[in-house]
Tab-separated table of C-alpha atoms in Angstrom:
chain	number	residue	atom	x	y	z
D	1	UNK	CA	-103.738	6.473	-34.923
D	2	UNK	CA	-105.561	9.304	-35.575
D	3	UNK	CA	-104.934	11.300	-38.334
D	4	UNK	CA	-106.538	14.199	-41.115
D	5	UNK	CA	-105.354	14.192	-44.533
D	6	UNK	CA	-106.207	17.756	-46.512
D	7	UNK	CA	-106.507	18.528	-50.393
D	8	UNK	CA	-105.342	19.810	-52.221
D	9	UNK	CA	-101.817	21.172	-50.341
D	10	UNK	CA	-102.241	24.155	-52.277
D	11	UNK	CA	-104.706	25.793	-54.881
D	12	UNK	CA	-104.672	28.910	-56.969
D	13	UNK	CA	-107.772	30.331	-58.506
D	14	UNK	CA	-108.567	33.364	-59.939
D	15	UNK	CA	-110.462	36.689	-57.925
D	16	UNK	CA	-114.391	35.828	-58.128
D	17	UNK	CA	-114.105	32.213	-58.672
D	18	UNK	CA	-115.452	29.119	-56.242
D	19	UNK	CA	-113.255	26.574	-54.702
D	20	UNK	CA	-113.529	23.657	-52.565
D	21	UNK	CA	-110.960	22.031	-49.873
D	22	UNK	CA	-111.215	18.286	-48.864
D	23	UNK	CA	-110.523	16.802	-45.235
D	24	UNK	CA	-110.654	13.447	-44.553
D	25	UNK	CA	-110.471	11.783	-41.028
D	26	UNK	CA	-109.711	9.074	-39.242
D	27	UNK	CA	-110.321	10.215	-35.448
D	28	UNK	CA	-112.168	8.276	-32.678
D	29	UNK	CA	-114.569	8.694	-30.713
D	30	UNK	CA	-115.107	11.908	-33.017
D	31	UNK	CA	-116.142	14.514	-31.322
D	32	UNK	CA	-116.222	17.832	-33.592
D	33	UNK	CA	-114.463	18.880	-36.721
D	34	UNK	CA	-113.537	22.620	-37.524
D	35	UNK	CA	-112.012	24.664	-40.270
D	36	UNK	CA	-109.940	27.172	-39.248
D	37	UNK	CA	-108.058	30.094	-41.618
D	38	UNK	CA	-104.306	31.213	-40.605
D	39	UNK	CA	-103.022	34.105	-42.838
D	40	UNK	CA	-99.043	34.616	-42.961
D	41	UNK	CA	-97.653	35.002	-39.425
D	42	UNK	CA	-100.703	34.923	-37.555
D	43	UNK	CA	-102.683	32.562	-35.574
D	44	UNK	CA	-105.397	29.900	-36.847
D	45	UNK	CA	-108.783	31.734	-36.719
D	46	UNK	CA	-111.797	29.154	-36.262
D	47	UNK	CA	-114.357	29.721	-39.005
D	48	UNK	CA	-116.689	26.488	-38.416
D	49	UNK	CA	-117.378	24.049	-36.434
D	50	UNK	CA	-119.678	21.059	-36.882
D	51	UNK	CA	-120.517	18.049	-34.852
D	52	UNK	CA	-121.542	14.402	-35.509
D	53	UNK	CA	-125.546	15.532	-36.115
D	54	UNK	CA	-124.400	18.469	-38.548
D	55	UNK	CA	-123.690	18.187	-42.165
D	56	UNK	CA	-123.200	21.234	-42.827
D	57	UNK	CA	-122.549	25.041	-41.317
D	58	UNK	CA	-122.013	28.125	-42.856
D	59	UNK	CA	-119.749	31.481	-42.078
D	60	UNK	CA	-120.462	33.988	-44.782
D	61	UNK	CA	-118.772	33.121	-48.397
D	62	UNK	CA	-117.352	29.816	-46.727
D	63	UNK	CA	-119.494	27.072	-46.113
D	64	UNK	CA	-118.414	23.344	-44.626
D	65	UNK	CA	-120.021	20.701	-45.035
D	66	UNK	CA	-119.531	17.262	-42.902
D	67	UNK	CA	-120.312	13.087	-43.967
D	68	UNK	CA	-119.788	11.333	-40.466
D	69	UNK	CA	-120.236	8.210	-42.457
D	70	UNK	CA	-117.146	8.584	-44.974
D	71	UNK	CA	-115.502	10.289	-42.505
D	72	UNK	CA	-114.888	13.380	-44.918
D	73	UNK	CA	-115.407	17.581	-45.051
D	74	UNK	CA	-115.129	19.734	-47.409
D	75	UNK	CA	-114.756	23.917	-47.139
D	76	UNK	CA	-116.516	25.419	-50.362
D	77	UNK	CA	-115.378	29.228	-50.561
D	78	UNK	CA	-117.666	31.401	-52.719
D	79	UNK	CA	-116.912	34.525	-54.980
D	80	UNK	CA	-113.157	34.703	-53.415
D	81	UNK	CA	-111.543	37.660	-52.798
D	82	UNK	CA	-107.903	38.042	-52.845
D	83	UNK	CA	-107.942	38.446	-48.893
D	84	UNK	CA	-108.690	34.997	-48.866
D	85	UNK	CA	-105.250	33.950	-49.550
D	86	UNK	CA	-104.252	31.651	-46.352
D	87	UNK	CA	-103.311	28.691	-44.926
D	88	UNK	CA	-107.038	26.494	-44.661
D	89	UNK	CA	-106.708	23.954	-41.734
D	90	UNK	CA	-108.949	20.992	-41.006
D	91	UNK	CA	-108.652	19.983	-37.285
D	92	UNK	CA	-110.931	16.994	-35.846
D	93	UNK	CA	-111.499	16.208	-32.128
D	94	UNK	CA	-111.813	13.175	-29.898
D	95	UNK	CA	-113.488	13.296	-27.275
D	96	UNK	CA	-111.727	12.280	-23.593
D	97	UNK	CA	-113.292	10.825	-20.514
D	98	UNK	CA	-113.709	14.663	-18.238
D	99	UNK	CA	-114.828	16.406	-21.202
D	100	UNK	CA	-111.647	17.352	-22.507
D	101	UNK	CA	-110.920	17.549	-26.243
D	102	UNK	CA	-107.735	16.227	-28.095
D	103	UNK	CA	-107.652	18.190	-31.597
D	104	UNK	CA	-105.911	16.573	-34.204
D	105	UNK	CA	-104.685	19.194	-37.095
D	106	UNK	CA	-104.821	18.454	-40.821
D	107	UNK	CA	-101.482	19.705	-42.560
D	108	UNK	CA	-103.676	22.600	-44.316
D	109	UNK	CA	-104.255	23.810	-47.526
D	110	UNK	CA	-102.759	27.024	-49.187
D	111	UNK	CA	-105.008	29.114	-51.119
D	112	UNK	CA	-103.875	31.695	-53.070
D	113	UNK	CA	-106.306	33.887	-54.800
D	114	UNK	CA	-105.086	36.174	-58.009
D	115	UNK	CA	-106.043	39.198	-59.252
L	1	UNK	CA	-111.128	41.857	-25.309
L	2	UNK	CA	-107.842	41.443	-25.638
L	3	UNK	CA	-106.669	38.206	-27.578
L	4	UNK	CA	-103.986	35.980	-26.655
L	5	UNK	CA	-100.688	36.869	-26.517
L	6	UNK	CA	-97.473	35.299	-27.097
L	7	UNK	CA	-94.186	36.466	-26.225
L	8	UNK	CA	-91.178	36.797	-27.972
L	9	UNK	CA	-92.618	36.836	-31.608
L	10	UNK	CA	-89.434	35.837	-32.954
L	11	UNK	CA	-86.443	34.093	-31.275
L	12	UNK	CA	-83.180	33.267	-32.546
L	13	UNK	CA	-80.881	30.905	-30.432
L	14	UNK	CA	-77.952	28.597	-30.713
L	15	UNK	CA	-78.293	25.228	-30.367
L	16	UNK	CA	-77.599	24.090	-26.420
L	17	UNK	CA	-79.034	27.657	-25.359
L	18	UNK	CA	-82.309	28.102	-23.596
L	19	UNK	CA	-85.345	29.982	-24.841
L	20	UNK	CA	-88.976	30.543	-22.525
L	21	UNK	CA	-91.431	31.479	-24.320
L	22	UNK	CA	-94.211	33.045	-23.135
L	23	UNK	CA	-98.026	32.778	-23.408
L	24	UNK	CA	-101.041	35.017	-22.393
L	25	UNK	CA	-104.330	33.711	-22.581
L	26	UNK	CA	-107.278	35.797	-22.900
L	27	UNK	CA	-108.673	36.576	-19.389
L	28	UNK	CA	-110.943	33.557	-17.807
L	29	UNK	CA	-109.534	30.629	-19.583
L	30	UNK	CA	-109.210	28.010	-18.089
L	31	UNK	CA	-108.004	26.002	-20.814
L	32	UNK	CA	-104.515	26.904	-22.032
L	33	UNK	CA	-103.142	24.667	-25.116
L	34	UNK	CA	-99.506	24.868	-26.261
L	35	UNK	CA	-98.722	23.631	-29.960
L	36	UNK	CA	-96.090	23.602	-32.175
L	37	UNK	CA	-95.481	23.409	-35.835
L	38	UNK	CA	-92.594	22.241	-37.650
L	39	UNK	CA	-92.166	23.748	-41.436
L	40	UNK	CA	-93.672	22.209	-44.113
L	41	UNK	CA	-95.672	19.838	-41.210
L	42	UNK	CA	-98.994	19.771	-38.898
L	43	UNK	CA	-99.686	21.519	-36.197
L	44	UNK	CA	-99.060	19.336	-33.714
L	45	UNK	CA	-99.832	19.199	-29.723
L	46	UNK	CA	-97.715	19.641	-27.054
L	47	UNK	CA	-99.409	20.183	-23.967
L	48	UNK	CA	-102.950	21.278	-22.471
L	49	UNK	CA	-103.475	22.923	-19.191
L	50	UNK	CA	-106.572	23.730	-17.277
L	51	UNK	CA	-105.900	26.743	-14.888
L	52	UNK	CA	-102.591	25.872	-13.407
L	53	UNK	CA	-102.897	22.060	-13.594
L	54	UNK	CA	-101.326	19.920	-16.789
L	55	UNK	CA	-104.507	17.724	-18.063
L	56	UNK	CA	-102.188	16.325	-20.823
L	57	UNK	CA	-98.497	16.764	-21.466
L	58	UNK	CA	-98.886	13.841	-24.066
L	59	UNK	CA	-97.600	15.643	-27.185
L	60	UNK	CA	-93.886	16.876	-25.576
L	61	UNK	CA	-91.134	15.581	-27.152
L	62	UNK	CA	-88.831	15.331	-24.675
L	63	UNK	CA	-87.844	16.572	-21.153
L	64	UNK	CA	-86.099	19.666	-22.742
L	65	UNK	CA	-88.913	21.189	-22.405
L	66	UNK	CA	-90.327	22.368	-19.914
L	67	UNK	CA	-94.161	24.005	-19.390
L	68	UNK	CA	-95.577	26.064	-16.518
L	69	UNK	CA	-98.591	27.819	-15.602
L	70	UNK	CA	-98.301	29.297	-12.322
L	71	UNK	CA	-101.196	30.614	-11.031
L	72	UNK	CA	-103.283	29.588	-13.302
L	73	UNK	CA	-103.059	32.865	-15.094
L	74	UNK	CA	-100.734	32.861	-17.828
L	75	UNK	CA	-98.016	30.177	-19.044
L	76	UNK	CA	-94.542	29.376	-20.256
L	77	UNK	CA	-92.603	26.991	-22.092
L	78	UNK	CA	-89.129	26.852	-21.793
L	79	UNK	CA	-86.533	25.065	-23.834
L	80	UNK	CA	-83.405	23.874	-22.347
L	81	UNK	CA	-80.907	22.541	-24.092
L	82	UNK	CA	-82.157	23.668	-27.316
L	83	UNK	CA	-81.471	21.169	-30.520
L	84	UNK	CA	-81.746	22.329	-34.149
L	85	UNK	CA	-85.052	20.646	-34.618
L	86	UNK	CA	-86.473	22.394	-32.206
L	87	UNK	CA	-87.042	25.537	-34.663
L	88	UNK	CA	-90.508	26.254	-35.421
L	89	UNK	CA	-93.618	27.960	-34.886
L	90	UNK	CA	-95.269	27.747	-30.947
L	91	UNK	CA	-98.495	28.768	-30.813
L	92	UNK	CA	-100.901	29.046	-27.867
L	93	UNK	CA	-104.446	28.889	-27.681
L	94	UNK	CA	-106.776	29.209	-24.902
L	95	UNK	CA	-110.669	28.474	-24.531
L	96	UNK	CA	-113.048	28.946	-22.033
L	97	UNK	CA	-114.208	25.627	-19.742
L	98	UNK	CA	-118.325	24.789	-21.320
L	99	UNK	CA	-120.399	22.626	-21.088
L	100	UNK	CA	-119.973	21.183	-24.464
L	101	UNK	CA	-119.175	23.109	-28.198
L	102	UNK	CA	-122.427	25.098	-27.552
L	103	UNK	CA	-120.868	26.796	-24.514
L	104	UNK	CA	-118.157	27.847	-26.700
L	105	UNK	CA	-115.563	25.144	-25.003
L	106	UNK	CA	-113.128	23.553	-27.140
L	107	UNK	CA	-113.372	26.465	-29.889
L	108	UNK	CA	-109.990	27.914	-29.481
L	109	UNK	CA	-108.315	31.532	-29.906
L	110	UNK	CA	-105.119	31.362	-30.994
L	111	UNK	CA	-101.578	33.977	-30.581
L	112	UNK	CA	-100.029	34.569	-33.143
L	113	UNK	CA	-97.021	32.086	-32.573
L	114	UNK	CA	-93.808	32.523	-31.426
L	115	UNK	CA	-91.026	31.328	-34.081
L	116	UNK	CA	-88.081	29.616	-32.726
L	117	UNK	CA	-85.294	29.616	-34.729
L	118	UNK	CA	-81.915	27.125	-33.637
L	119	UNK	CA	-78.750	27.482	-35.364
């Protein structure tokens, strides 16, 4: 069964300070893994996306990093700003005979970032 | 370019009533995803359509509900009978049909969710 675990399920950390999410997957045949941010009542916005050859990609202050061998990713967020405060989802992809994809979503992590 | 769009943003029902919800994809996408998520859980799948034709209705529940994309264009999902665990968040997302991630495929946009709530 495929599955993503995410950690922590939520974090608080202080305006200006680093942090780093965990995703770890058990998907086959993996196809691509992506981090996507969802802030209160909206949609999941896609921030990165990595596949099997990339270990890691960066999007400004947040960069992911991927270990196709442990089957893990992390999302390191530098220098946060309070408008970071969201919902951080880890969603990996099989691949399917036709080219279609089958993305299974982590629970997400909720980052709150004080003042 | 206008995002996608879901429609109502909010719903409140009783249980046995029906609810469609609505989803607009963003113009060209051929891919149309329908997910839902269940407080305090995943995001889970329900269904995934490309244009008007159901590539995988794996993740519904149950045959209360009901999805449709006539035309190709944009999509619904009714509910009908409605239970209490049916409350939630529905979200849509739509992507464009690539040749692989490069192409943009399988990078999806996301609505904003439509929130089902059964009493």
């Amino acid at each position: 069964k495929n599955q993503v675990e995410q950690s922590p399920q939520s974090l608080i950390i202080l305006e200006g300070k680093n942090c780093t999410l965990q995703c770890n997957y058990t998907v086959s045949p993996f196809s691509n893994l992506r981090w996507y941010k969802q802030d209160t009542g909206r949609g999941p916005v896609s921030l990165t996306i990595m596949t099997f050859s990339e270990n890691t990609k960066s999007n400004g202050r947040y960069t992911a990093t991927l270990d196709a061998d442990t089957k893990q990713s992390s999302l390191h967020i530098t220098a946060s700003q309070l408008s970071d405060s969201a919902s951080y989802i880890c969603v990996v992809s099989a691949s399917h005979a036709g080219g279609s994809y089958i993305p299974t979503f982590g629970r997400g992590t909720s980052l709150i970032v004080h003042p | 370019e206008a995002g996608v769009t879901q429609f109502p943003s909010h719903s409140v029902i009783e249980k046995g009533q029906t609810v469609t919800l609505r989803c607009d994809p963003i113009s060209g996408h051929d891919n149309l995803y329908w997910y839902r998520r269940v407080m305090g859980k995943e995001i889970k799948f329900l269904l995934h359509f490309v244009k008007e034709s159901k590539q995988d209705e794996s993740g519904m529940p149950n045959n209360r509900f009901l999805a449709e994309r006539t035309g190709g264009t944009y999509s619904t999902l009714k509910v009908q009978p409605a239970e209490l665990e049916d409350s939630g968040v529905y979200f849509c997302a739509s992507s464009p049909v690539g040749q692989g991630i490069s192409a943009g495929a399988n990078v999806l946009t996301f609505g904003a969710g439509s929130r089902l709530t059964v009493l």
